[in-house]
Coordinates of C-alpha atoms and ligand atoms in Angstrom, one line a residue:
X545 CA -51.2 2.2 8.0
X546 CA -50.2 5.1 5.5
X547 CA -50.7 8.5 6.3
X548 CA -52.4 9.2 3.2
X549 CA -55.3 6.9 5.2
X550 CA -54.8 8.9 8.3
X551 CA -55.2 12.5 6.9
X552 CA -58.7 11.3 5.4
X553 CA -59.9 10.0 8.6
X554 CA -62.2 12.3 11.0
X555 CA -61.1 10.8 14.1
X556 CA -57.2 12.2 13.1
X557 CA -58.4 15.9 12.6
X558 CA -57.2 18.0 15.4
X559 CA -59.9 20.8 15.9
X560 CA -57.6 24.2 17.3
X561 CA -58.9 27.3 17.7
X562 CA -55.6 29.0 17.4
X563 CA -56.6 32.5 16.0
X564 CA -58.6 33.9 18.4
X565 CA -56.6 37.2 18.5
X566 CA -56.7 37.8 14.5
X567 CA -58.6 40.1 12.2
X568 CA -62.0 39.1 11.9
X569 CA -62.0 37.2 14.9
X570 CA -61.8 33.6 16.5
X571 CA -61.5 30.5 13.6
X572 CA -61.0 27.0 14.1
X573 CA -58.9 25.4 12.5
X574 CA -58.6 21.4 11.5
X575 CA -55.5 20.3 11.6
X576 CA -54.2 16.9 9.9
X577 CA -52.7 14.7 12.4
X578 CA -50.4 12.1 10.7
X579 CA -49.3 9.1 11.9
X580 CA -45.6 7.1 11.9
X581 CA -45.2 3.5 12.3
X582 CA -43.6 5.1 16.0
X583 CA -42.9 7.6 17.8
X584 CA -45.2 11.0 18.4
X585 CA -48.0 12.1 16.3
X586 CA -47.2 14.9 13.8
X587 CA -49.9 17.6 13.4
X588 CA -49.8 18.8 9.6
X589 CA -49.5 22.1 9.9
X590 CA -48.8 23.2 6.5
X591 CA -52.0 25.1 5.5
X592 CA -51.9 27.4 8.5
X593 CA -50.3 30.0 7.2
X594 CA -52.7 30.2 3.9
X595 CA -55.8 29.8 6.5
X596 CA -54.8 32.2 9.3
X597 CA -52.3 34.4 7.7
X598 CA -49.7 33.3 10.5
X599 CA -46.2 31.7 11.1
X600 CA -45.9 28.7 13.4
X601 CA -43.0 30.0 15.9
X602 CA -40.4 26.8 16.7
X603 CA -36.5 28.4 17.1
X604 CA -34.3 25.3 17.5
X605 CA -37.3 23.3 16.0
X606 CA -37.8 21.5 19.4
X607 CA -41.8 20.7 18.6
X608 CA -41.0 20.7 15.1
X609 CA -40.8 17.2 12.6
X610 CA -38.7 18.8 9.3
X611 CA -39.4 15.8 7.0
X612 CA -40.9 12.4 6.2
X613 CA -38.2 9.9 6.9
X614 CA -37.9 5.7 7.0
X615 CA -34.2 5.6 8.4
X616 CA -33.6 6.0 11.4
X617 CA -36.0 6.1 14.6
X618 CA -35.2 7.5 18.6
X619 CA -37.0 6.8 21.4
X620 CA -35.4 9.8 23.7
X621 CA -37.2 8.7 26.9
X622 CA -36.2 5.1 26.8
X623 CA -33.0 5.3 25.1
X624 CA -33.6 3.7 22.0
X625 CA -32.0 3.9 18.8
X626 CA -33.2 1.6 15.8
X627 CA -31.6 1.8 11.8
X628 CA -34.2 0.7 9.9
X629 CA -36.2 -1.0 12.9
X630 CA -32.6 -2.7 14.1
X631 CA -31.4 -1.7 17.4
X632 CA -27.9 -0.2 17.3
X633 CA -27.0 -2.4 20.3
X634 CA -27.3 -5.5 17.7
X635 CA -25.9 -3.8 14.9
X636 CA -23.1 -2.9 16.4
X637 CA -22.3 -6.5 18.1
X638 CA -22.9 -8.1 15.0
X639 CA -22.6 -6.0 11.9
X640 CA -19.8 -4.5 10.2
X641 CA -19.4 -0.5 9.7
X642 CA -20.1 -1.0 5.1
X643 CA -23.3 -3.6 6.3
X644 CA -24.9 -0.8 8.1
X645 CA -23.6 1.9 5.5
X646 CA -25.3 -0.6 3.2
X647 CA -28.4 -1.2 5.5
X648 CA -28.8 2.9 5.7
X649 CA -28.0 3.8 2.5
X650 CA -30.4 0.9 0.8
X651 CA -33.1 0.6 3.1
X652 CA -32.7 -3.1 4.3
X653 CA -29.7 -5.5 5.4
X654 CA -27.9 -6.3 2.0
X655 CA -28.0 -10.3 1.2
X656 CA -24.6 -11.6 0.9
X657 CA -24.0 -10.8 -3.2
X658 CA -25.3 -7.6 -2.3
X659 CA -22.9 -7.0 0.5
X660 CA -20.1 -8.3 -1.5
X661 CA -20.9 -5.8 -4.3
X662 CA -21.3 -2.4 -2.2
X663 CA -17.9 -3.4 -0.6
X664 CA -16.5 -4.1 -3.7
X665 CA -17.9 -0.7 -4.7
X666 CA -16.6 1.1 -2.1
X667 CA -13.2 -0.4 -2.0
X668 CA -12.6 0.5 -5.8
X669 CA -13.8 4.6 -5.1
X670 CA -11.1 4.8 -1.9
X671 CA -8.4 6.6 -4.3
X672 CA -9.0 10.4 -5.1
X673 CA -7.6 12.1 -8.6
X674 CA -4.2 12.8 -7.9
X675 CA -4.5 16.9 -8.3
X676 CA -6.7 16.8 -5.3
X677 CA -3.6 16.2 -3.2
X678 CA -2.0 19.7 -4.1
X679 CA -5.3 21.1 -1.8
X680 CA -3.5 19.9 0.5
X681 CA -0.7 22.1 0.2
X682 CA -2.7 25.4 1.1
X683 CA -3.3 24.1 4.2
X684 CA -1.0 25.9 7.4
X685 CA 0.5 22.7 8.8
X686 CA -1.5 23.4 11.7
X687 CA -4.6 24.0 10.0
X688 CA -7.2 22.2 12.0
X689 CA -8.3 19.0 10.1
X690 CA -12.0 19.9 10.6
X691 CA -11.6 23.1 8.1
X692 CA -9.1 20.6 5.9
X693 CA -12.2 18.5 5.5
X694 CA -14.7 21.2 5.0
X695 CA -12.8 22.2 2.0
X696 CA -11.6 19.3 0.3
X697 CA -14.7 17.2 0.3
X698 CA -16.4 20.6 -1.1
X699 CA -13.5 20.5 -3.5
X700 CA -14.8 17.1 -5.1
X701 CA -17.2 18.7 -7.0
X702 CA -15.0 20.1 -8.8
X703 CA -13.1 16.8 -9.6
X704 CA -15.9 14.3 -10.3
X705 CA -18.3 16.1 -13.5
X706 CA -19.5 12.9 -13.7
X707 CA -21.3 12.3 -10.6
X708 CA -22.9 15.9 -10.3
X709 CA -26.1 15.1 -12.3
X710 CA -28.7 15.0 -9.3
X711 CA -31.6 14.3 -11.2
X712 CA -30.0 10.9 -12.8
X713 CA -30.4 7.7 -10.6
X714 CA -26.7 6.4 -11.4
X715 CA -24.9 9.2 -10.8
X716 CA -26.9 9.7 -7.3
X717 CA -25.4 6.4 -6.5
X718 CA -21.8 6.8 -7.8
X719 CA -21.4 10.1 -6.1
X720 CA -22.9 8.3 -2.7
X721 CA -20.4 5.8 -3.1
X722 CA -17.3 7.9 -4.3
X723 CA -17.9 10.1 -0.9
X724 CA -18.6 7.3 1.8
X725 CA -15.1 5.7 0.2
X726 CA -13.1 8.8 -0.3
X727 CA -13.8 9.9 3.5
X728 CA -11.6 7.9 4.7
X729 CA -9.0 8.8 2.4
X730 CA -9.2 12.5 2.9
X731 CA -9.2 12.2 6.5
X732 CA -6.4 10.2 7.0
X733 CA -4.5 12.7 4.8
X734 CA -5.6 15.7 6.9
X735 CA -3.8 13.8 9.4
X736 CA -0.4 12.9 7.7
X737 CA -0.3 16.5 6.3
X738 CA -0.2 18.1 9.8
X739 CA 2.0 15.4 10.9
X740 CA 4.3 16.4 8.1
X741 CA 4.3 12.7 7.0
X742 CA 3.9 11.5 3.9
X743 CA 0.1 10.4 2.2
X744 CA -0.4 7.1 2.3
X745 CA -2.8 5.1 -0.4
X746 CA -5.5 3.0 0.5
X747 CA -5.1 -0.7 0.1
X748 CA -7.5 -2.8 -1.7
X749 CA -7.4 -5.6 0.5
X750 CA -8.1 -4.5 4.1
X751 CA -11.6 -3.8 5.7
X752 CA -13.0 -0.1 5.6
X753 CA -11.6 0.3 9.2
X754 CA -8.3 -1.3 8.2
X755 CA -8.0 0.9 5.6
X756 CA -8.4 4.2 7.9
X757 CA -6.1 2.9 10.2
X758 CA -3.3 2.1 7.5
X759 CA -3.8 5.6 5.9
X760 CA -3.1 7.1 9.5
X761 CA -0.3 5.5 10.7
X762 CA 1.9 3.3 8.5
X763 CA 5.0 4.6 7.3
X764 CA 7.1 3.9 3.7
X765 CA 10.1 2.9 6.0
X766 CA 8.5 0.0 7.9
X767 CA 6.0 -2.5 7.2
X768 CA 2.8 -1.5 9.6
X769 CA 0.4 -4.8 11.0
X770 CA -3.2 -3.4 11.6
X771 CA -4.4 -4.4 15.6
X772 CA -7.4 -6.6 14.3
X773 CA -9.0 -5.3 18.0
X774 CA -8.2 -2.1 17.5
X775 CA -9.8 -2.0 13.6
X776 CA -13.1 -4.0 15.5
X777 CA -13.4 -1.1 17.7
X778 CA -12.9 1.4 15.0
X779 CA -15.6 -0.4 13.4
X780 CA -18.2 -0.2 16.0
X781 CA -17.1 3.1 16.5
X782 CA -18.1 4.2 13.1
X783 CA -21.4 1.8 13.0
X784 CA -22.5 4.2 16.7
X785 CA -22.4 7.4 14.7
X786 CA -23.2 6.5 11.6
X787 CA -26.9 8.1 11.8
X788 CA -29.2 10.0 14.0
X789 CA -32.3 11.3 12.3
X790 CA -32.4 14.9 11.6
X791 CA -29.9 16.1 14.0
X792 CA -28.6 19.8 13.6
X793 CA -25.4 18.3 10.8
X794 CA -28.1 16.2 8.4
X795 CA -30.7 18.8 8.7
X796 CA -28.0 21.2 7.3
X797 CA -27.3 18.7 4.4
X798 CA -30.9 18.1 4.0
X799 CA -31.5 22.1 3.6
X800 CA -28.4 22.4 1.1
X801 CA -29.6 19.6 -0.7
X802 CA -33.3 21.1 -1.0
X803 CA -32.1 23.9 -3.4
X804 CA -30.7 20.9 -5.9
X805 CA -26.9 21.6 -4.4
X806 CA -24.4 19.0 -5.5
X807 CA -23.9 15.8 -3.0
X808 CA -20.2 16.8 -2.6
X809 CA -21.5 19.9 -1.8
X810 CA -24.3 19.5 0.9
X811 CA -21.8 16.9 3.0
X812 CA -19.4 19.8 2.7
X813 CA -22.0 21.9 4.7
X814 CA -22.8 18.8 6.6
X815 CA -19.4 18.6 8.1
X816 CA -19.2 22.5 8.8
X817 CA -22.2 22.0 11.1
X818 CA -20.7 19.4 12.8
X819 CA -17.4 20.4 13.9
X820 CA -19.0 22.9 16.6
X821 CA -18.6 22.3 20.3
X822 CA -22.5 21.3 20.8
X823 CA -22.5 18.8 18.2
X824 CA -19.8 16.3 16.9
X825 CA -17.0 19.0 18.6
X826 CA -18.1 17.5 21.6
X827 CA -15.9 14.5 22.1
X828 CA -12.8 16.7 21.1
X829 CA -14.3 19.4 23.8
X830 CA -14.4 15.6 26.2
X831 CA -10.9 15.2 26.1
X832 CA -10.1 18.8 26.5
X833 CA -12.4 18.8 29.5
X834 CA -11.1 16.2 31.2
X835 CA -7.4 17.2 30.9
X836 CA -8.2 20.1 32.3
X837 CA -9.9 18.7 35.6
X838 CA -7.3 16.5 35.9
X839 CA -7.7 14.6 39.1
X840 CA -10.8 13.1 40.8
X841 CA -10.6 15.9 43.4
X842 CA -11.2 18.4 41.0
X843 CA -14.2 17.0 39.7
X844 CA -16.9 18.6 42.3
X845 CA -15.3 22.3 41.0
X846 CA -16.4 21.7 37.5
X847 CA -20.1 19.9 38.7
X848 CA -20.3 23.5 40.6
X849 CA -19.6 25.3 37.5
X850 CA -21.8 23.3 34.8
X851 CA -24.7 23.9 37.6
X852 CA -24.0 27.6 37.6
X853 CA -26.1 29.8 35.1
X854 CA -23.5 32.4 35.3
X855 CA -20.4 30.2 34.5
X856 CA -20.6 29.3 30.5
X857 CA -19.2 26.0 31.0
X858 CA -21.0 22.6 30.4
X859 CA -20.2 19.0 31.2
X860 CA -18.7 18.0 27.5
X861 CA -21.0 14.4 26.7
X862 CA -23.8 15.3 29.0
X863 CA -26.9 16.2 27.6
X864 CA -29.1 15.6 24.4
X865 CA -31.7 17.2 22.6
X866 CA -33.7 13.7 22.0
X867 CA -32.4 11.9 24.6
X868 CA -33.6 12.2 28.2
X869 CA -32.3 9.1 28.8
X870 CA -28.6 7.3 28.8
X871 CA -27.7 7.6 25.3
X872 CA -27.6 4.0 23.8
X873 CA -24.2 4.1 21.9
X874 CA -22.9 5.7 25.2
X875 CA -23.7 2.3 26.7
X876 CA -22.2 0.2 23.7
X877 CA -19.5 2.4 23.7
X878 CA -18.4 2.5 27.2
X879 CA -18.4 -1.2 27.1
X880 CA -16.3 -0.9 24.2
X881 CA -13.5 1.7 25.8
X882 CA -12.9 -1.0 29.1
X883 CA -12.2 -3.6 26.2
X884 CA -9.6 -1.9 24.5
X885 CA -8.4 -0.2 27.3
X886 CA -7.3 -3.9 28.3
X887 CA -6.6 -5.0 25.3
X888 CA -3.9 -2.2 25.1
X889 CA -3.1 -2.7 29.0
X890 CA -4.3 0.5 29.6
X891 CA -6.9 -0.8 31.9
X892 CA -6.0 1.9 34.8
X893 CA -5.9 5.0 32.4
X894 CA -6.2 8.0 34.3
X895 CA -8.5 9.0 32.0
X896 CA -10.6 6.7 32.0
X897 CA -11.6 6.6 36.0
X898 CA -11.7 10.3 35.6
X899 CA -14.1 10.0 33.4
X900 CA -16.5 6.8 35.3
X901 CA -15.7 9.0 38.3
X902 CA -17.4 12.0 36.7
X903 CA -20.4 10.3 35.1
X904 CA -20.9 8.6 38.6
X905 CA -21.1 11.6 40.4
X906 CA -23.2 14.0 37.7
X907 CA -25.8 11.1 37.7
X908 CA -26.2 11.1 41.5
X909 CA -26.6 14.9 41.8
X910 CA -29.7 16.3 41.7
X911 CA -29.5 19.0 38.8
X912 CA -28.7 16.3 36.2
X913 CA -31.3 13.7 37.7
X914 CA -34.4 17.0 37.2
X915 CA -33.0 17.6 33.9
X916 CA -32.2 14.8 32.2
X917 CA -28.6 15.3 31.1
X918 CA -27.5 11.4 30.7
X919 CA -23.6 10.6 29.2
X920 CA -24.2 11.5 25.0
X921 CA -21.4 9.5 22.2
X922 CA -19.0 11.7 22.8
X923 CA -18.0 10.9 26.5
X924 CA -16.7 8.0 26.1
X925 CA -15.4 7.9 22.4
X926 CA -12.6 10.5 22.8
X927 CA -10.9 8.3 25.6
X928 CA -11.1 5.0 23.3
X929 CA -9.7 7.6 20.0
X930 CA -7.0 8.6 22.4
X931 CA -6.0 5.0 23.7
X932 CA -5.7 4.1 20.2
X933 CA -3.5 7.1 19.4
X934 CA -5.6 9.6 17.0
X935 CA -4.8 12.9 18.0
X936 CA -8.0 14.7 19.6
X937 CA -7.9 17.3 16.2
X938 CA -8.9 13.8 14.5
X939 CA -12.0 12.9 17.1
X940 CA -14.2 15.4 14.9
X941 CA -13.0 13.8 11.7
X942 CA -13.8 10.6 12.2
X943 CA -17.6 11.4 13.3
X944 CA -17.7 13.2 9.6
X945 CA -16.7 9.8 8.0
X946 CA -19.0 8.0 9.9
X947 CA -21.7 10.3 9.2
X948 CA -21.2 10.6 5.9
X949 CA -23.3 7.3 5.4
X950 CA -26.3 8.9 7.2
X951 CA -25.8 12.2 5.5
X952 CA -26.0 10.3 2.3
X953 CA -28.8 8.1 3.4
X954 CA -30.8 11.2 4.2
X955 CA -29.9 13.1 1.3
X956 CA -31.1 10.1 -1.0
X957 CA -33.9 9.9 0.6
X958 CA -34.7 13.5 0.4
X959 CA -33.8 13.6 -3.4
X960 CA -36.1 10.7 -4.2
X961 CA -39.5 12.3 -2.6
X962 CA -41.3 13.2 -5.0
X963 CA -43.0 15.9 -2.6
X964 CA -39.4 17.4 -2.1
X965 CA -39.6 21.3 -2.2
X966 CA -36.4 23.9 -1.2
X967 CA -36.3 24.5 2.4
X968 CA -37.4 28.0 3.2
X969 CA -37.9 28.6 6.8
X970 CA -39.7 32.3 7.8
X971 CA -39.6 34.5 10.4
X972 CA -41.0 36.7 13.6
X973 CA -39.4 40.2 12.2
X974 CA -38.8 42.4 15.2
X975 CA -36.3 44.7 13.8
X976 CA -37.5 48.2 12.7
X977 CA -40.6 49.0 11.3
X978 CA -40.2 51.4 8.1
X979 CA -38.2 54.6 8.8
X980 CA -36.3 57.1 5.9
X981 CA -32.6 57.0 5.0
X982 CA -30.2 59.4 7.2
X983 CA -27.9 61.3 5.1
X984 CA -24.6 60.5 6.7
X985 CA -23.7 63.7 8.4
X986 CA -26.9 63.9 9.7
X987 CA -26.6 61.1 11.9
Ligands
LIG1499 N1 -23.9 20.7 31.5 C1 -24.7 21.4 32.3 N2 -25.9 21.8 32.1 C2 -26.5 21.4 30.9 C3 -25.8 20.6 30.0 C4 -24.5 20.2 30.3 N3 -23.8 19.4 29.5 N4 -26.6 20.3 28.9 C5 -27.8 20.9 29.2 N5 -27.7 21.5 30.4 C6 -28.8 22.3 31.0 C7 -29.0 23.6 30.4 O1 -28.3 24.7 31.0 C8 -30.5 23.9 30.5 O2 -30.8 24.3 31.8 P1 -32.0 25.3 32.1 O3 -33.3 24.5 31.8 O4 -31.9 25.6 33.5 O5 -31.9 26.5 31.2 C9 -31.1 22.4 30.4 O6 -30.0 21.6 30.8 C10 -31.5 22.1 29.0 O7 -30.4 22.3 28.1 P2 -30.6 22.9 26.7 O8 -29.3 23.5 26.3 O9 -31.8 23.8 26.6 O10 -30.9 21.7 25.8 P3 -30.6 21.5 24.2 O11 -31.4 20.4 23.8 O12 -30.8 22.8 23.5 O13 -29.0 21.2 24.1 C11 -27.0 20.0 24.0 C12 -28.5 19.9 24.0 C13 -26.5 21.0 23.0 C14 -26.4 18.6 23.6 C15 -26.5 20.3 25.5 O14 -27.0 19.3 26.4 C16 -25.0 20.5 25.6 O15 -24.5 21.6 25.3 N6 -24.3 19.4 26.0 C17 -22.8 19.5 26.0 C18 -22.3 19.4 24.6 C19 -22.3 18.0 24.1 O16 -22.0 17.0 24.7 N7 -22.8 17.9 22.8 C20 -22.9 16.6 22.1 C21 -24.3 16.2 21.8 S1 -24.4 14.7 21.1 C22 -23.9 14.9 19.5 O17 -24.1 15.9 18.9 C23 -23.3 13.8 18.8

């Protein structure tokens, strides 16, 4: 049913008497209430400012749908998690990481021509112009990847003229494609520079995940064999956070985008949001957490501490906006951590029963049974990063190159509504009312 059909119809008016405290007294007001294919109703709210001369008050935006969207769809209260109406438990058993890039990015799974040519596509954008490496060079070695990233994939703007047209089709799609296969690149490179390694070029004929694991760790004085396990798990890994509706990092790309921003640009902004603690920082802030409780018997310390309001600390991984519920790529990927844990023989990882340990004994206590707070992505993909030997500055990195496909996704989709208007939040002002400048020694 379209909402067009929905807005007309009587029955999906809501009647609200919302101004009762106004001048000139008590109005209702009709309300659209549109309808998805799933998921809550949305009540159209857009004409209440023109009819009652007031602001709609959402901080956070917890009650609050920002767009139209036909991507991605979350159940919080069940756990479910569905790209394009496929669950991401399938997807990720069965698909590859470009598949689900391609699935996101084009709206349905590609046929097999079409698969080939979006891989084909992707693997021939992996190299970046050659000055872009001397960015690098600014960098302090110990720069933290995260604000390498933010600046070189801004930087692309400046390197690709070509792709910068926003209001042309083609050049939507070539800049789309340049930055889901020049992520990969550009990460890897972050790494090697603070390794004070060499850069290594991408190779034409390994997989997207082979690729990033090639850039990362071979060397010009040996030959280096990809782990095909390790590169599946990569994979999965990348297919989990590819996309998550309009979480705090795509809502930030979606806004930059709104005032006609660049594409290199908005994921630039997309990957600044991102990097702190309460989003993608998390499975960096994982690792760090568990190192620091560091034995089993420590763990009932830090539950004590998350409880306590005073105390600023939180479980890292626990908790989600959306989902009150265990988080389904939690699931997939803790599944995912015992496999190549084993496959690497590190199947008695301190870590990792640290970690099952913890997530056992949060679930049974009562403060995170009242409120919800169920293992998120992060908790278990740090543990798998670190098994495989990325350095925890890199967990944060690789999110970004995942999520660079959803960012893109969302950004398309965004650019190709015709409804599309800038993105200008307002306010409740409660600073000072009027009041006369002070000369300065009058103060
Ligand atoms: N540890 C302890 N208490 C928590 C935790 C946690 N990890 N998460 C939430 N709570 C508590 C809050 O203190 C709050 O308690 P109150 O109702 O008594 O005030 C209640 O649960 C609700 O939490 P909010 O912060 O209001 O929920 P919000 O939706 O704003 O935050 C968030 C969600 C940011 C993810 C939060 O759960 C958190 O900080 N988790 C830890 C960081 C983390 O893992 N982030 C990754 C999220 S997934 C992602 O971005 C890929």
């Amino acid at each position: 049913m379209g909402t067009a059909e929905m807005i007309e119809d009587e029955q999906d008016i809501a009647k609200l008497d919302v101004t009762p405290d106004l001048p000139g007294g008590s109005k209702p007001l009709d309300l659209p209430i549109l309808q998805g294919t799933m998921g809550p109703s949305v009540l159209d709210i857009r004409k209440v400012y023109a009819e009652t001369d007031c602001f709609t008050f959402d901080p956070g935006f917890t009650s609050t749908a920002s767009c139209e969207s036909k991507i991605t769809f979350i159940d919080g209260d069940k756990g479910v998690l569905l790209h394009r109406g496929y669950p991401i438990e399938e997807l990720a058993e069965q698909s590859s990481f470009l598949e689900v890039a391609s699935l996101l990015i084009e709206g349905d799974l590609p046929t097999q021509s079409q698969y080939d040519a979006f891989v084909n596509d992707i693997t021939h954008h992996s190299m970046l112009h050659e000055q872009l490496r001397g960015f690098y060079d600014g960098f302090r070695r110990d720069a933290h990847p995260m604000a390498i990233m933010v600046g070189v994939v801004g930087a692309l703007s400046a390197f690709y003229h070509d792709s910068l047209d926003i209001s042309d089709e083609k050049q939507r799609i070539i800049a789309s494609h340049r930055l889901v296969a020049k992520m990969p690149t550009l990460a890897a490179m972050a790494y090697k520079y603070s390794m004070g390694q060499p850069f290594v070029y991408p190779r034409n004929d390994l997989s997207y995940s082979e690729n990033l694991l090639h850039m990362m760790f071979s060397m010009p004085t040996e030959e280096y064999k990809v782990d095909p396990v390790l590169a599946r798990a990569l994979d999965k890994i990348l297919i989990l956070h590819a996309d998550h509706e309009q979480n705090a990092s795509t809502s930030t790309v979606r806004l930059a985008g709104s005032s006609g921003a660049n594409p290199f640009a908005c994921i630039a902004a997309g990957i600044a949001c991102l990097w702190g603690p309460a989003h993608g920082g998390a499975n960096e802030a994982v690792l760090n957490m568990l190192e620091e409780i560091g034995h089993k018997d420590r763990i009932p310390e830090f539950i004590k501490r998350a409880k306590d309001k005073d105390d600023p600390f939180r479980l890292m991984g626990f908790g989600h906006r959306v989902y009150k519920n265990y988080d389904p790529r939690a699931q997939v990927l803790h599944n995912t951590c015992k496999e190549v844990l084993s496959v690497l023989g590190h199947q008695d990882d301190p870590l990792l029963e640290l970690a099952q340990e913890l997530e056992k004994i949060a679930l049974e206590d009562p403060y995170f049974i009242e409120k919800k707070l169920y293992p998120n992505v992060d908790f278990y993909s740090g543990i798998i990063f670190k098994a495989m030997g990325i350095p925890t500055s890199m967990f944060t990195v690789l999110f970004a190159v995942a999520r660079t496909v959803g960012w893109i996704a969302q950004w398309k989709e965004m650019m190709e509504d015709p409804s599309q208007r800038i993105g200008r939040p307002r306010q409740l002002y409660t600073g000072h009312t009027p009041r006369s400048f002070v000369e300065r020694a009058k103060r």
